[in-house]
Tab-separated table of C-alpha atoms in Angstrom:
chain	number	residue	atom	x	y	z
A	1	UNK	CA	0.000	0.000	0.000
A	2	UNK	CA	1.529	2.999	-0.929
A	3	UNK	CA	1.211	6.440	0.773
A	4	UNK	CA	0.331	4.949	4.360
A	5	UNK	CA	2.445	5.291	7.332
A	6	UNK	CA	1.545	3.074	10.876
A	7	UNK	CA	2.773	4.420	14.255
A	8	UNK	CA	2.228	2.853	17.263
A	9	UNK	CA	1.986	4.247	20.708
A	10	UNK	CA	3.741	2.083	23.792
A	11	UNK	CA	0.073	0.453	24.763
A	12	UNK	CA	0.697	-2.324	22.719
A	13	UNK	CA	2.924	-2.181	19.764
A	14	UNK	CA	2.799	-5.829	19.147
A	15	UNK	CA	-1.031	-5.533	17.660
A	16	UNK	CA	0.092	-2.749	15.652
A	17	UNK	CA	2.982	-4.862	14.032
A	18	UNK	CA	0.133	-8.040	13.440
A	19	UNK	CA	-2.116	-5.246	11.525
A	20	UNK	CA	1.012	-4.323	9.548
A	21	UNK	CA	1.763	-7.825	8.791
A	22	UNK	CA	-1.625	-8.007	7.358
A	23	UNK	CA	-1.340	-4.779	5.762
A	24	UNK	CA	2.068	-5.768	3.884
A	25	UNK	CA	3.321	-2.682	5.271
A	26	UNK	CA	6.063	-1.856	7.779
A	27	UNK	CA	5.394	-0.264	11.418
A	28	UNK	CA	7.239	2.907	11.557
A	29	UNK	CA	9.248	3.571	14.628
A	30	UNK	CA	8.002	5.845	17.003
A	31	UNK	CA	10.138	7.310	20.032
A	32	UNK	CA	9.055	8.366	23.431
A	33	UNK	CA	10.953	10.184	26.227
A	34	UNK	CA	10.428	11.625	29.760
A	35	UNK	CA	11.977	15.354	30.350
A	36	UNK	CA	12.869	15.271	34.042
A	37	UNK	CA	9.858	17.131	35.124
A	38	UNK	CA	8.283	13.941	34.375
A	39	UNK	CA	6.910	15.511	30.938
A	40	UNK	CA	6.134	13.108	27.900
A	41	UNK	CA	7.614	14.039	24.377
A	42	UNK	CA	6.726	11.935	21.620
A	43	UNK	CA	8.696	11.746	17.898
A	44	UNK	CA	7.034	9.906	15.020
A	45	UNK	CA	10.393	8.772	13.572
A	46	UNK	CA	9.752	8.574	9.537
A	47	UNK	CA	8.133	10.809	7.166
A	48	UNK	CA	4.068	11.774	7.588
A	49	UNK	CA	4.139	14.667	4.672
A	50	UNK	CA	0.594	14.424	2.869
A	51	UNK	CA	0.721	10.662	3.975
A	52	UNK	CA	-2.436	8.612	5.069
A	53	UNK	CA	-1.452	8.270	8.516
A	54	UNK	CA	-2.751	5.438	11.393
A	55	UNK	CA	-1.660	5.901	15.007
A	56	UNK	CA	-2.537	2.321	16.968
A	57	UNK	CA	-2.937	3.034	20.393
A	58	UNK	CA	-5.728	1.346	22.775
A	59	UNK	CA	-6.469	2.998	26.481
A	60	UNK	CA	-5.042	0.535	28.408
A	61	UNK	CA	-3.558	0.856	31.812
A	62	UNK	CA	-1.747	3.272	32.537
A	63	UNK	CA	-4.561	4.993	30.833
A	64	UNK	CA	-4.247	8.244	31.150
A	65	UNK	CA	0.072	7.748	30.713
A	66	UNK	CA	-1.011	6.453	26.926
A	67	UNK	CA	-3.807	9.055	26.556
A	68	UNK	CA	-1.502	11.636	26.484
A	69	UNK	CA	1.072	9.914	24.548
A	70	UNK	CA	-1.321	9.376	21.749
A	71	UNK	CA	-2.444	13.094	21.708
A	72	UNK	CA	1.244	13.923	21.558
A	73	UNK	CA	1.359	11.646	18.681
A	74	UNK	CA	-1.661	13.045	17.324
A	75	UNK	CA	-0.047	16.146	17.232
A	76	UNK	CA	3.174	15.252	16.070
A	77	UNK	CA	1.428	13.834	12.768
A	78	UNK	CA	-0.463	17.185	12.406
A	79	UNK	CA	2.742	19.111	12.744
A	80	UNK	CA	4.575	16.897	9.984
A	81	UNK	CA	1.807	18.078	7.360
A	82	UNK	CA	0.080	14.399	7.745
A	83	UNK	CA	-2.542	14.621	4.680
A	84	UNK	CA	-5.082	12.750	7.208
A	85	UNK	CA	-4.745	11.054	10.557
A	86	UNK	CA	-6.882	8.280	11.197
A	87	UNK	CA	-6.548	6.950	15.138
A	88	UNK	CA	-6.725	3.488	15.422
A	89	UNK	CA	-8.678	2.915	19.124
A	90	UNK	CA	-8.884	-0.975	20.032
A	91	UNK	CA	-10.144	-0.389	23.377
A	92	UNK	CA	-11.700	2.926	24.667
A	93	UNK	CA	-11.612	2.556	28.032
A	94	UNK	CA	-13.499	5.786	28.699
A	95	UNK	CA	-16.304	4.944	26.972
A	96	UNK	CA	-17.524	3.315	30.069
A	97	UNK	CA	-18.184	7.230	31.644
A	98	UNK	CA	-20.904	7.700	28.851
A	99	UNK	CA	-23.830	9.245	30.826
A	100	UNK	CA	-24.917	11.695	34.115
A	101	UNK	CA	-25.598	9.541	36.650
A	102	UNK	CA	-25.270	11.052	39.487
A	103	UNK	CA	-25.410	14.958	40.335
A	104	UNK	CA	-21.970	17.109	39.242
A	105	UNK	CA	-20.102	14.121	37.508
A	106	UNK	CA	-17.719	14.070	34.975
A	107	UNK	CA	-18.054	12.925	31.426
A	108	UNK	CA	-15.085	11.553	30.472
A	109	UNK	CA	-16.327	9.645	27.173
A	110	UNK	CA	-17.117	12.923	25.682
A	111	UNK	CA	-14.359	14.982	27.085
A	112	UNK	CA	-11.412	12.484	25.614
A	113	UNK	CA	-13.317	12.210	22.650
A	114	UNK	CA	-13.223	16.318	22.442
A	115	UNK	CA	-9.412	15.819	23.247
A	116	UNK	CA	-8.966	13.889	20.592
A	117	UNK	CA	-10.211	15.482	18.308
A	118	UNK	CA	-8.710	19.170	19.109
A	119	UNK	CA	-5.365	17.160	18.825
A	120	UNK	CA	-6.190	17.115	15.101
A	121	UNK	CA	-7.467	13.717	14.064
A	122	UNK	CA	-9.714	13.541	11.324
A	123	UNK	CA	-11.288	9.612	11.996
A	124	UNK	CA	-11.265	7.119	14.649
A	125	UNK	CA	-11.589	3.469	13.821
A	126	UNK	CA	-12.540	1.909	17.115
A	127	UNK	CA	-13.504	-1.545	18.087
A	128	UNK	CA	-16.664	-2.805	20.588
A	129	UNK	CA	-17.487	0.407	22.137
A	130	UNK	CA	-19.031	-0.197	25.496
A	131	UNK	CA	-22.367	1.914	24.682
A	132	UNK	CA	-23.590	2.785	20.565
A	133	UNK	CA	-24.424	6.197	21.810
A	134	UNK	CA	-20.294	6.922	22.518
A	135	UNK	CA	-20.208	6.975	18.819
A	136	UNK	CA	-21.896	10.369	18.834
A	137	UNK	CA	-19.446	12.009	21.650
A	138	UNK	CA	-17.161	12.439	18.645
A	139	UNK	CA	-17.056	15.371	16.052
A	140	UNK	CA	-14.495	13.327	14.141
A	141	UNK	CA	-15.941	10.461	11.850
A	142	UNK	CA	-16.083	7.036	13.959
A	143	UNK	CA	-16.182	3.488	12.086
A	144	UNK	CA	-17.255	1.257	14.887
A	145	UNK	CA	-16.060	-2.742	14.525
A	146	UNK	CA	-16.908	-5.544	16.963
A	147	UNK	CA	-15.896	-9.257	17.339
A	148	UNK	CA	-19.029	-10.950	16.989
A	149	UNK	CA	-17.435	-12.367	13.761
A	150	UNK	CA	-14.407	-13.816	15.194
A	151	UNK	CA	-16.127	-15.027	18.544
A	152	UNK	CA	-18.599	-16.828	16.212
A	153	UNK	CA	-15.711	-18.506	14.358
A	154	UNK	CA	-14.807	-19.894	17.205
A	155	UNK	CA	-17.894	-21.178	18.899
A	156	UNK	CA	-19.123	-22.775	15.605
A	157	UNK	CA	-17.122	-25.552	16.414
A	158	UNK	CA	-18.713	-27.104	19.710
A	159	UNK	CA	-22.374	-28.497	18.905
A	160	UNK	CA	-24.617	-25.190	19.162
A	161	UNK	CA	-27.703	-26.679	19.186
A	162	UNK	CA	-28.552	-26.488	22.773
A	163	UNK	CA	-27.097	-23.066	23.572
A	164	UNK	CA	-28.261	-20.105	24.905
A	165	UNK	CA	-25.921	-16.555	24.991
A	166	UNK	CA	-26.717	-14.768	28.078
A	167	UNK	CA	-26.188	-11.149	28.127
A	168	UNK	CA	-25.086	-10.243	31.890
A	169	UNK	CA	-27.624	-6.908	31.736
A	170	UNK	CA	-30.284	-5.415	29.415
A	171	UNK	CA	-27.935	-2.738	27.809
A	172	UNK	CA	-25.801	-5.589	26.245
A	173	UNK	CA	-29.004	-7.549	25.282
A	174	UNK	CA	-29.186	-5.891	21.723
A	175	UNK	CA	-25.376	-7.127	20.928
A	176	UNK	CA	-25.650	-10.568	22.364
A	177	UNK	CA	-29.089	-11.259	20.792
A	178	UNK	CA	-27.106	-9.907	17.069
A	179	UNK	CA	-24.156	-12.641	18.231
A	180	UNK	CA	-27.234	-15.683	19.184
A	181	UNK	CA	-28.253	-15.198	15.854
A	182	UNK	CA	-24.755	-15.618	14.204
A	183	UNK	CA	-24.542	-18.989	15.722
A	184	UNK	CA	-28.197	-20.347	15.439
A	185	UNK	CA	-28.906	-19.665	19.402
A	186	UNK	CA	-31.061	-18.796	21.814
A	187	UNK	CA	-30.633	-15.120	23.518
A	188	UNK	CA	-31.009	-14.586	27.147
A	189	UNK	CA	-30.291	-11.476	29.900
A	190	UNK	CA	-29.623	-10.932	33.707
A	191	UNK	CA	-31.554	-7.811	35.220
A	192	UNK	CA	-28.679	-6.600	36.309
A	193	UNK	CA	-28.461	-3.367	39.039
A	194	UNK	CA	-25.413	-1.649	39.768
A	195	UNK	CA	-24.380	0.091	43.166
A	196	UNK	CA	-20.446	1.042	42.690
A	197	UNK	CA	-18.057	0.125	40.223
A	198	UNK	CA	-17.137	-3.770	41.832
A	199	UNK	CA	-20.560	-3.964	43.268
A	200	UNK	CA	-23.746	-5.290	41.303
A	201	UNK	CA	-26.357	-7.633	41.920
A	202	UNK	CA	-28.297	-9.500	39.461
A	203	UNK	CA	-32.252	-10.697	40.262
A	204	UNK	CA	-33.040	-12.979	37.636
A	205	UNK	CA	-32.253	-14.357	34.300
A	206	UNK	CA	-34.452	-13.283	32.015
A	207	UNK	CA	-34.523	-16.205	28.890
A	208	UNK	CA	-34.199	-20.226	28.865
A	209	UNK	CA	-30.826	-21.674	30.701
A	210	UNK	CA	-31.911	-24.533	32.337
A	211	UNK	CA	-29.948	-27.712	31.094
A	212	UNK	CA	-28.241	-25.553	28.102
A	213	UNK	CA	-25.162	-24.793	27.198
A	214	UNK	CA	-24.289	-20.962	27.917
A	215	UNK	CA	-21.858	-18.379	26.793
A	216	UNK	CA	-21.784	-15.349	28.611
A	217	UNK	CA	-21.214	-13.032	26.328
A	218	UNK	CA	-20.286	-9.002	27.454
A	219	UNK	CA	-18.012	-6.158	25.572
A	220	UNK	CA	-15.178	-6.304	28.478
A	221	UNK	CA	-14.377	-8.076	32.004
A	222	UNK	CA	-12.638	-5.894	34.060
A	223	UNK	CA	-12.777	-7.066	37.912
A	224	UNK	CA	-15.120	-9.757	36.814
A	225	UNK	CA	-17.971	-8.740	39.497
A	226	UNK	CA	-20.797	-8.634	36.930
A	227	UNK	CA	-19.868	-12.004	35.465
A	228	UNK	CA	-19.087	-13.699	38.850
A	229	UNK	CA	-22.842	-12.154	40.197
A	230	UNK	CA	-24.091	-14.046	36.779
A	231	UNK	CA	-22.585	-17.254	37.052
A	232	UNK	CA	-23.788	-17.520	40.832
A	233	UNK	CA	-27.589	-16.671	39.440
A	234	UNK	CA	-27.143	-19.250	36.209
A	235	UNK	CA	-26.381	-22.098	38.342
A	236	UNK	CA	-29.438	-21.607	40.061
A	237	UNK	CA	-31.098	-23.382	37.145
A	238	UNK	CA	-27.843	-25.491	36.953
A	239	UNK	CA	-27.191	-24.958	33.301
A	240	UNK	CA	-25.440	-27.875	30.868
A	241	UNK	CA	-21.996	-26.092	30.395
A	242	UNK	CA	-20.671	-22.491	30.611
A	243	UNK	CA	-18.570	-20.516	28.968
A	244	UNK	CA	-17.543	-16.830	28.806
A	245	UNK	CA	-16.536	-14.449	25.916
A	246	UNK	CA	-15.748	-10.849	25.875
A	247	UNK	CA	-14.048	-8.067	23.172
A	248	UNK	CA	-11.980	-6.780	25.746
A	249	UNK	CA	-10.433	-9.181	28.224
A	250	UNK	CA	-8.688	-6.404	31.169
A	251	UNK	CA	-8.942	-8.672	33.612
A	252	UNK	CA	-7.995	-6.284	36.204
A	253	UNK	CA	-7.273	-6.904	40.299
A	254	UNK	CA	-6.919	-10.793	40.196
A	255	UNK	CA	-10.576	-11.372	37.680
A	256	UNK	CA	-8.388	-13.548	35.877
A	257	UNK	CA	-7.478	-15.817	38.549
A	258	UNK	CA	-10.538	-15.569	39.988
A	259	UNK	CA	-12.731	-16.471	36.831
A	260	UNK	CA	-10.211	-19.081	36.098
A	261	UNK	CA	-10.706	-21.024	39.410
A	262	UNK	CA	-14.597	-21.464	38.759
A	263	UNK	CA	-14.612	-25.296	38.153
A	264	UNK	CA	-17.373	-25.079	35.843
A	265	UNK	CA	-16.076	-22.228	33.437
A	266	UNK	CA	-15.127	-24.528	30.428
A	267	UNK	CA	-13.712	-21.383	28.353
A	268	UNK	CA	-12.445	-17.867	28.826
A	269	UNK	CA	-12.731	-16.551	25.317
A	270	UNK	CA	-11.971	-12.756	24.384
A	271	UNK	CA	-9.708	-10.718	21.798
A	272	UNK	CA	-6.132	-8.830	21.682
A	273	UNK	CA	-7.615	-5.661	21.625
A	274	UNK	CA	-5.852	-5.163	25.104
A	275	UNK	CA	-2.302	-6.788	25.963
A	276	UNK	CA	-2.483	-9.738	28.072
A	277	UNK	CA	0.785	-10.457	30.419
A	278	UNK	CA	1.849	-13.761	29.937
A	279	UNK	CA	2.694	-14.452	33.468
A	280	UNK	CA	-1.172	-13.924	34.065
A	281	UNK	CA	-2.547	-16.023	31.445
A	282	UNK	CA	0.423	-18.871	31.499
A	283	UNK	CA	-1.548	-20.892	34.933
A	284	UNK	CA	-4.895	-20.789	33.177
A	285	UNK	CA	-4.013	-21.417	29.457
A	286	UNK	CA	-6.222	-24.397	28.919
A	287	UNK	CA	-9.596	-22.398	29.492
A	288	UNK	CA	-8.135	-19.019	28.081
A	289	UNK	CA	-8.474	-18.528	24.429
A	290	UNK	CA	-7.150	-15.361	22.920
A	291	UNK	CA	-8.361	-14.472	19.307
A	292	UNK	CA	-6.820	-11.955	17.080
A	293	UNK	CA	-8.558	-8.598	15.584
A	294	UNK	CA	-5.256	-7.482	13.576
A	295	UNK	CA	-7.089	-9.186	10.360
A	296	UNK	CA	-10.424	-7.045	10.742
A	297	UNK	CA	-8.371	-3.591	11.884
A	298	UNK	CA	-6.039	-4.038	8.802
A	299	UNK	CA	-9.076	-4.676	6.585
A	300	UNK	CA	-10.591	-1.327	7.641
A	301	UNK	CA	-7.692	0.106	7.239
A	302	UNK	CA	-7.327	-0.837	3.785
A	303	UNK	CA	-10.975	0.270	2.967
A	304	UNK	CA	-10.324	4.020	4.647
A	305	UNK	CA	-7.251	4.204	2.833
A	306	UNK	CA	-8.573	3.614	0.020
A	307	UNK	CA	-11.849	5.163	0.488
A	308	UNK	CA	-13.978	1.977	0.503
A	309	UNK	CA	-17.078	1.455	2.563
A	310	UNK	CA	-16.238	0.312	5.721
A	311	UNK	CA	-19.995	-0.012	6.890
A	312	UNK	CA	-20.282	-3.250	4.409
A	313	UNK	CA	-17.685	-4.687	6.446
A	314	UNK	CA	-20.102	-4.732	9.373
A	315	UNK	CA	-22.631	-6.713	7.518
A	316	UNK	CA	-20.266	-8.871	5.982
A	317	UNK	CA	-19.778	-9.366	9.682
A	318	UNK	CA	-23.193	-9.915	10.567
A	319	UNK	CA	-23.868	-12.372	7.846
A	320	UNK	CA	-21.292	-14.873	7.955
């Protein structure tokens, strides 16, 4: 591909070389220093000038560390004459601060999105947003993907015929019931209420789990309370098998570990959208399945490139 230059921010430079694999173009070096008043500087070390430009960079932890490297970088591109900048988002971690909840509190989801977009980027291409209306916080085009395709992929080969895909609340109901579909199942959801951010409880499963075989299916586990509520409530009606999938496996304070040590959890399935230490995964690598989103980021980055639809992607997703 000619014209196109790929950056990639410290987050996680190793997805950013698989997309470039795909793309059959290199990953261009990008250097990052620390002035001694603990200041960030970031150099984008090869030449942007009128080029279609990509800067890979989820918002992992430290997130606000790699926030502010990838407006630096944003603004490094714009200052080398970049002819567009496209930000390449696998994981928006503040999309989960998407609505007023509570009197006089922040909005992060639109605030970094404003950031963003002030640091001169003219598209993000972002990947399972945790809510559809986070889309709209930006003034920059947004081409939304999600996994469903490569989570069905994956699931198509046990025997489906007696499974139901439980959605741990209502507000993920919409996506899991899109993913049942996909692989000829059966769509269910917990009623799900939420006091604090490790703190939920869940009433009832609304949908048919009784002797079936389940995959809990949400955007991201981060502590793993929600799920861990859910699989407490499922096994009320003692279910034939579960499993868990997820875009965006954080797996933060020990959910790992702790989700890996439930003897009936046949399968931790989620993406590389976000890093995953080794040393974490290595004890529980016969459950955990990682799958790999470099081939549908490079493939939207090929269409905006070259200024093909990236919306018939998503249905190509939706249909297979």
């Amino acid at each position: 591909m000619r014209d196109i230059s790929v950056f990639s921010g410290s987050a996680h430079p190793e997805l950013a070389a698989e997309v470039c694999a795909h793309l059959g173009v290199p990953l261009s070096p990008t250097r990052v220093s620390r002035f001694a008043n603990d200041c960030l500087e970031v150099q984008l070390q090869a030449n942007c000038r009128e080029r279609d430009v990509f800067l890979v960079q989820p918002l992992v932890r430290p997130v606000q560390e790699h926030l502010v490297e990838l407006l630096l970088m944003c603004d490094a591109a714009r200052g080398a004459s970049a002819g567009r900048i496209t930000v390449v988002m696998p994981h928006y971690s503040y999309a989960r601060s998407d609505k007023k909840d509570a009197p006089r509190i922040s909005l992060g989801g639109r605030l970094v999105a404003d950031l963003i977009a002030a640091a001169g980027v003219h598209r993000v291409l972002a990947m399972t947003l945790h809510s559809p209306q986070v889309h709209g916080f930006f003034s920059v085009p947004v081409d939304h993907l999600h996994a469903l395709r490569e989570l069905a992929a994956h699931f198509r080969r046990y025997d489906l015929s007696r499974t139901t895909v439980v959605s741990p609340d209502l507000g993920n109901a919409k996506e899991a019931a899109a993913f049942a579909r996909l692989i000829g199942a059966q769509v269910a959801a917990g009623a799900k209420q939420r006091y604090a951010d490790d703190r939920v409880t869940i009433s009832t499963v609304i949908g048919e789990v009784a002797d079936r075989d389940v995959i809990v299916l949400d955007d991201e586990i981060a502590k793993g309370s929600t799920v861990l509520e859910l699989l407490d409530k499922l096994r009320e009606s003692k279910p034939r098998s579960i499993r868990l999938a997820c875009t965006h496996g954080l797996f933060a304070a020990g959910a790992l570990k702790r989700l890996g040590e439930q003897p009936d959890v046949l399968e931790i399935v989620c993406t590389n959208t976000v890093p995953l230490p080794a040393e974490e995964c290595a004890p529980y690598a016969e459950k955990l399945r990682v799958l790999s989103i470099a081939p549908a980021l490079a493939e939207a980055v090929r269409r905006i490139h070259n200024g093909e639809s990236v919306s018939a992607l998503f249905d190509a997703a939706r249909e297979v």
